[in-house]
Amino acid sequence: MTGTLITVAPTGAESSKADVPALPVTLDELVATAKECEALGASIIHVHIRDADARPTLDQGRLRATVAALRESTGLIVQLSSGGAVTDPEADRLAVLDAAPEMASCTMGTVNFGDDVFLNRWEFIVGLHTRMQERGIVPEYEIFDLGQLTTLQRLLSKHGLPFGGHVHVDLVMGVPGGMPGTAAALVACEQAIRDLPAGTTFSATGIGRSTIPVMLASLSAGGHLRVGMEDTITYAKGRPVESNMQLVARAVGFAQLAQRPPLTPAQARELLGVPAR
């Protein structure tokens, strides 16, 4: 792979607007962020949305409006989170697919998430996977711990390849309760990924202080990058993130130093099996 897929995750469901004023929570803020990040080199946007009070929501009307606005305003691949907040019920998380995103996340197992539990039962995973196959939505399989790659093997062997035929995983590293954000953990995952279908690709996400080590390790192992204020609100020690663009610009710089420049949205679509618009 000679280029780098860069995903921006601008909002998430954990940080509050009161604590992080730069967090994009309105539709206008999200669209403006998306346009700026695309201009810098992002090709995918991983989307969580907020309600009128800036609280995490899976409201269907807001999801549909967000997908429509991002498709109209950018060429980015629109990937909705099916994770939502850790308190969201399974039915609401499955209904995310009704908003017809081009991609959606599919987490491969339950994980302790700080003081909470991010629940992903086997039946729920299968439901997400098969619904995406039926609706022409490309999944990104989110991996919080090494064993979840084995769960993905089981899923694919029992229920077939995803829509588009290409398997892409995102290694979410550094969550308290999941795998550490270290080069050694990434290498262990990269070895396990070799047991998945030929051509499987991976991105890596470093949470908090693991952001930079994970970016560098992923690039050196031939992987791709996910960055954004969902994953870190600190740019450096004692220095808050000013915007998602700041994080994307740093990822682009690292990718260029690795001589693996950012993929365009069109190139990303070709890689991942996401249909052209």
CSV table of C-alpha atoms in Angstrom, one decimal:
chain,number,residue,atom,x,y,z
A,1,MET,CA,0.0,0.0,0.0
A,2,THR,CA,1.6,3.2,-1.2
A,3,GLY,CA,-1.0,5.6,0.3
A,4,THR,CA,-2.5,6.2,3.7
A,5,LEU,CA,-6.2,6.1,4.5
A,6,ILE,CA,-7.0,8.9,7.0
A,7,THR,CA,-10.2,8.8,8.9
A,8,VAL,CA,-11.3,11.7,11.1
A,9,ALA,CA,-13.5,11.0,14.1
A,10,PRO,CA,-14.4,14.6,15.1
A,11,THR,CA,-16.9,14.3,18.0
A,12,GLY,CA,-17.5,10.9,19.8
A,13,ALA,CA,-19.9,10.4,22.6
A,14,GLU,CA,-17.6,10.9,25.6
A,15,SER,CA,-16.5,14.6,25.8
A,16,SER,CA,-18.9,17.4,26.6
A,17,LYS,CA,-19.1,20.7,24.8
A,18,ALA,CA,-18.9,22.5,28.1
A,19,ASP,CA,-15.5,20.9,28.8
A,20,VAL,CA,-14.3,21.0,25.2
A,21,PRO,CA,-15.6,24.1,23.5
A,22,ALA,CA,-13.9,23.3,20.2
A,23,LEU,CA,-15.8,20.0,19.9
A,24,PRO,CA,-18.1,20.1,16.8
A,25,VAL,CA,-21.6,19.2,18.0
A,26,THR,CA,-24.1,21.0,15.7
A,27,LEU,CA,-24.7,20.0,12.1
A,28,ASP,CA,-23.1,23.2,10.8
A,29,GLU,CA,-20.0,22.6,12.9
A,30,LEU,CA,-19.7,19.1,11.8
A,31,VAL,CA,-20.1,20.0,8.1
A,32,ALA,CA,-17.5,22.8,8.4
A,33,THR,CA,-15.1,20.4,10.1
A,34,ALA,CA,-15.6,17.7,7.5
A,35,LYS,CA,-14.9,20.1,4.6
A,36,GLU,CA,-11.7,21.4,6.3
A,37,CYS,CA,-10.5,17.9,7.1
A,38,GLU,CA,-11.2,16.7,3.6
A,39,ALA,CA,-9.1,19.6,2.2
A,40,LEU,CA,-6.2,18.6,4.4
A,41,GLY,CA,-6.3,14.9,3.3
A,42,ALA,CA,-9.0,13.0,5.2
A,43,SER,CA,-11.0,10.5,3.1
A,44,ILE,CA,-13.5,9.1,5.7
A,45,ILE,CA,-15.5,10.8,8.5
A,46,HIS,CA,-16.5,8.6,11.5
A,47,VAL,CA,-19.7,10.2,12.8
A,48,HIS,CA,-21.3,10.5,16.2
A,49,ILE,CA,-24.1,13.1,16.6
A,50,ARG,CA,-25.4,15.2,19.4
A,51,ASP,CA,-28.9,16.6,20.2
A,52,ALA,CA,-29.9,20.2,20.7
A,53,ASP,CA,-28.4,20.2,24.2
A,54,ALA,CA,-25.1,18.7,22.8
A,55,ARG,CA,-25.8,15.3,24.3
A,56,PRO,CA,-25.1,12.1,22.4
A,57,THR,CA,-28.1,10.8,20.5
A,58,LEU,CA,-29.1,8.2,17.9
A,59,ASP,CA,-32.2,10.2,16.8
A,60,GLN,CA,-33.1,8.9,13.3
A,61,GLY,CA,-34.0,12.3,11.9
A,62,ARG,CA,-30.7,13.8,13.0
A,63,LEU,CA,-28.8,10.9,11.6
A,64,ARG,CA,-30.5,11.1,8.2
A,65,ALA,CA,-30.0,14.9,8.1
A,66,THR,CA,-26.3,14.4,9.0
A,67,VAL,CA,-25.7,11.8,6.3
A,68,ALA,CA,-27.4,13.9,3.7
A,69,ALA,CA,-25.5,17.1,4.6
A,70,LEU,CA,-22.1,15.4,4.6
A,71,ARG,CA,-22.8,13.7,1.2
A,72,GLU,CA,-24.0,17.0,-0.3
A,73,SER,CA,-21.1,19.1,1.1
A,74,THR,CA,-18.1,16.8,0.8
A,75,GLY,CA,-16.7,13.8,-1.0
A,76,LEU,CA,-15.8,12.0,2.2
A,77,ILE,CA,-17.0,8.5,2.8
A,78,VAL,CA,-19.7,8.9,5.5
A,79,GLN,CA,-19.2,6.3,8.3
A,80,LEU,CA,-21.8,6.2,11.1
A,81,SER,CA,-20.9,4.8,14.5
A,82,SER,CA,-23.2,1.9,15.5
A,83,GLY,CA,-21.6,2.1,18.9
A,84,GLY,CA,-23.3,5.3,20.0
A,85,ALA,CA,-22.9,5.9,23.7
A,86,VAL,CA,-22.3,2.9,26.0
A,87,THR,CA,-25.9,3.3,27.4
A,88,ASP,CA,-27.7,3.1,24.0
A,89,PRO,CA,-29.9,0.0,23.5
A,90,GLU,CA,-29.2,-2.5,20.8
A,91,ALA,CA,-32.3,-1.7,18.8
A,92,ASP,CA,-31.3,2.0,18.5
A,93,ARG,CA,-27.8,1.0,17.4
A,94,LEU,CA,-29.1,-1.4,14.7
A,95,ALA,CA,-31.4,1.4,13.5
A,96,VAL,CA,-28.4,3.6,12.7
A,97,LEU,CA,-28.2,1.6,9.4
A,98,ASP,CA,-31.7,3.0,8.5
A,99,ALA,CA,-30.0,6.4,7.9
A,100,ALA,CA,-28.2,4.7,4.9
A,101,PRO,CA,-24.6,5.6,5.5
A,102,GLU,CA,-21.9,4.4,3.1
A,103,MET,CA,-20.0,2.7,6.0
A,104,ALA,CA,-20.8,1.9,9.6
A,105,SER,CA,-18.7,0.6,12.5
A,106,CYS,CA,-19.1,-3.0,13.8
A,107,THR,CA,-17.4,-3.7,17.1
A,108,MET,CA,-16.2,-7.3,17.5
A,109,GLY,CA,-16.9,-7.8,21.2
A,110,THR,CA,-17.7,-6.5,24.6
A,111,VAL,CA,-15.0,-4.5,26.4
A,112,ASN,CA,-14.6,-2.6,29.7
A,113,PHE,CA,-14.7,1.1,28.7
A,114,GLY,CA,-13.2,3.0,31.6
A,115,ASP,CA,-15.8,2.6,34.4
A,116,ASP,CA,-18.5,1.5,31.9
A,117,VAL,CA,-19.1,-1.6,29.8
A,118,PHE,CA,-19.4,-1.4,26.0
A,119,LEU,CA,-21.7,-4.4,25.3
A,120,ASN,CA,-21.5,-6.2,22.0
A,121,ARG,CA,-23.2,-9.6,22.1
A,122,TRP,CA,-22.5,-12.2,19.4
A,123,GLU,CA,-26.1,-12.1,18.2
A,124,PHE,CA,-25.9,-8.3,17.9
A,125,ILE,CA,-22.6,-8.4,16.0
A,126,VAL,CA,-24.2,-10.9,13.5
A,127,GLY,CA,-27.2,-8.7,13.2
A,128,LEU,CA,-25.1,-5.7,12.3
A,129,HIS,CA,-22.9,-7.6,9.8
A,130,THR,CA,-25.8,-9.3,8.0
A,131,ARG,CA,-27.9,-6.1,7.8
A,132,MET,CA,-25.0,-4.3,6.3
A,133,GLN,CA,-24.5,-7.1,3.7
A,134,GLU,CA,-28.2,-6.7,2.7
A,135,ARG,CA,-28.2,-2.9,2.5
A,136,GLY,CA,-24.9,-2.4,0.7
A,137,ILE,CA,-23.2,-0.7,3.6
A,138,VAL,CA,-19.4,-1.4,4.1
A,139,PRO,CA,-18.4,-2.2,7.6
A,140,GLU,CA,-15.4,-1.1,9.5
A,141,TYR,CA,-14.7,-3.8,12.1
A,142,GLU,CA,-13.6,-2.2,15.4
A,143,ILE,CA,-11.1,-4.2,17.4
A,144,PHE,CA,-10.5,-3.2,21.1
A,145,ASP,CA,-8.6,-6.3,22.1
A,146,LEU,CA,-6.6,-9.1,20.3
A,147,GLY,CA,-9.2,-11.8,20.8
A,148,GLN,CA,-11.7,-9.8,18.8
A,149,LEU,CA,-9.7,-10.5,15.7
A,150,THR,CA,-10.5,-14.2,16.3
A,151,THR,CA,-14.2,-13.3,16.7
A,152,LEU,CA,-14.0,-11.6,13.3
A,153,GLN,CA,-12.6,-14.7,11.8
A,154,ARG,CA,-15.5,-16.7,13.2
A,155,LEU,CA,-18.0,-14.1,11.9
A,156,LEU,CA,-16.6,-14.1,8.3
A,157,SER,CA,-16.4,-17.9,8.2
A,158,LYS,CA,-20.0,-18.3,9.3
A,159,HIS,CA,-21.7,-15.4,7.6
A,160,GLY,CA,-19.5,-14.4,4.7
A,161,LEU,CA,-17.5,-11.5,3.5
A,162,PRO,CA,-18.9,-7.9,4.0
A,163,PHE,CA,-20.6,-6.0,1.2
A,164,GLY,CA,-17.9,-5.0,-1.3
A,165,GLY,CA,-15.8,-8.0,-0.5
A,166,HIS,CA,-13.0,-6.1,1.3
A,167,VAL,CA,-12.3,-6.6,5.0
A,168,HIS,CA,-11.1,-3.5,6.9
A,169,VAL,CA,-10.5,-3.3,10.6
A,170,ASP,CA,-9.8,-0.4,13.0
A,171,LEU,CA,-7.6,-1.2,16.0
A,172,VAL,CA,-8.8,1.0,18.8
A,173,MET,CA,-5.8,1.1,21.2
A,174,GLY,CA,-5.4,2.6,24.6
A,175,VAL,CA,-8.9,2.5,26.0
A,176,PRO,CA,-8.9,1.7,29.7
A,177,GLY,CA,-10.1,-1.9,29.7
A,178,GLY,CA,-8.9,-2.7,26.2
A,179,MET,CA,-5.5,-3.4,24.6
A,180,PRO,CA,-2.7,-0.9,25.3
A,181,GLY,CA,-1.6,1.7,22.8
A,182,THR,CA,1.8,0.3,22.1
A,183,ALA,CA,3.9,-0.8,19.2
A,184,ALA,CA,4.1,-4.3,20.6
A,185,ALA,CA,0.3,-4.6,20.8
A,186,LEU,CA,-0.1,-3.3,17.3
A,187,VAL,CA,2.5,-5.9,16.0
A,188,ALA,CA,0.6,-8.7,17.7
A,189,CYS,CA,-2.6,-7.5,16.0
A,190,GLU,CA,-0.9,-7.2,12.7
A,191,GLN,CA,0.3,-10.8,13.0
A,192,ALA,CA,-3.3,-11.9,13.7
A,193,ILE,CA,-4.7,-9.9,10.8
A,194,ARG,CA,-2.6,-12.2,8.5
A,195,ASP,CA,-5.1,-15.0,9.3
A,196,LEU,CA,-8.0,-12.9,7.9
A,197,PRO,CA,-8.9,-12.9,4.2
A,198,ALA,CA,-6.1,-11.9,1.8
A,199,GLY,CA,-5.9,-8.2,1.3
A,200,THR,CA,-7.4,-7.3,4.7
A,201,THR,CA,-6.4,-3.7,5.6
A,202,PHE,CA,-6.2,-2.0,9.0
A,203,SER,CA,-6.3,1.4,10.5
A,204,ALA,CA,-5.2,2.2,14.1
A,205,THR,CA,-6.6,4.6,16.6
A,206,GLY,CA,-4.5,5.7,19.6
A,207,ILE,CA,-6.6,7.0,22.5
A,208,GLY,CA,-5.3,9.9,24.5
A,209,ARG,CA,-1.5,9.9,25.1
A,210,SER,CA,-1.1,6.8,22.9
A,211,THR,CA,-2.1,8.8,19.8
A,212,ILE,CA,1.4,9.5,18.4
A,213,PRO,CA,3.0,6.1,19.2
A,214,VAL,CA,0.1,4.3,17.6
A,215,MET,CA,0.2,6.5,14.5
A,216,LEU,CA,3.9,5.9,14.0
A,217,ALA,CA,3.6,2.1,14.7
A,218,SER,CA,0.7,1.8,12.2
A,219,LEU,CA,2.5,3.6,9.4
A,220,SER,CA,5.6,1.5,9.9
A,221,ALA,CA,3.5,-1.7,9.8
A,222,GLY,CA,1.7,-0.7,6.6
A,223,GLY,CA,-1.5,0.4,8.3
A,224,HIS,CA,-3.7,3.4,8.1
A,225,LEU,CA,-4.7,6.2,10.5
A,226,ARG,CA,-7.7,7.4,12.4
A,227,VAL,CA,-7.5,10.6,14.4
A,228,GLY,CA,-9.9,13.2,15.8
A,229,MET,CA,-11.3,14.7,19.0
A,230,GLU,CA,-13.3,11.6,19.7
A,231,ASP,CA,-10.0,9.9,20.5
A,232,THR,CA,-7.9,12.7,22.0
A,233,ILE,CA,-8.5,16.2,23.3
A,234,THR,CA,-4.8,16.9,24.0
A,235,TYR,CA,-2.4,17.8,21.2
A,236,ALA,CA,0.6,17.6,23.5
A,237,LYS,CA,1.2,17.5,27.2
A,238,GLY,CA,-0.6,20.5,28.7
A,239,ARG,CA,-1.8,21.7,25.3
A,240,PRO,CA,-5.5,21.2,24.4
A,241,VAL,CA,-6.5,20.3,20.8
A,242,GLU,CA,-7.6,23.4,19.0
A,243,SER,CA,-9.5,21.7,16.2
A,244,ASN,CA,-9.9,18.4,14.4
A,245,MET,CA,-8.0,20.0,11.5
A,246,GLN,CA,-4.9,20.2,13.7
A,247,LEU,CA,-5.0,16.4,14.3
A,248,VAL,CA,-5.6,15.6,10.6
A,249,ALA,CA,-2.8,17.9,9.6
A,250,ARG,CA,-0.4,16.1,11.9
A,251,ALA,CA,-1.5,12.7,10.6
A,252,VAL,CA,-1.0,13.9,7.0
A,253,GLY,CA,2.5,15.2,7.9
A,254,PHE,CA,3.4,11.8,9.4
A,255,ALA,CA,2.0,10.0,6.3
A,256,GLN,CA,4.0,12.1,4.0
A,257,LEU,CA,7.2,11.6,6.0
A,258,ALA,CA,6.6,7.8,5.6
A,259,GLN,CA,6.3,8.4,1.9
A,260,ARG,CA,2.7,7.2,2.0
A,261,PRO,CA,0.6,10.3,1.1
A,262,PRO,CA,-3.1,10.5,2.0
A,263,LEU,CA,-5.5,8.6,-0.3
A,264,THR,CA,-8.2,10.7,-1.9
A,265,PRO,CA,-11.8,9.8,-1.2
A,266,ALA,CA,-12.0,8.2,-4.6
A,267,GLN,CA,-9.0,6.1,-3.9
A,268,ALA,CA,-10.3,5.1,-0.5
A,269,ARG,CA,-13.6,4.0,-2.1
A,270,GLU,CA,-11.7,1.8,-4.5
A,271,LEU,CA,-9.6,0.3,-1.7
A,272,LEU,CA,-12.6,-0.4,0.6
A,273,GLY,CA,-15.2,-1.5,-2.0
A,274,VAL,CA,-17.4,1.6,-1.2
A,275,PRO,CA,-19.4,2.4,-4.4
A,276,ALA,CA,-18.7,5.6,-6.2
A,277,ARG,CA,-21.4,8.3,-5.8
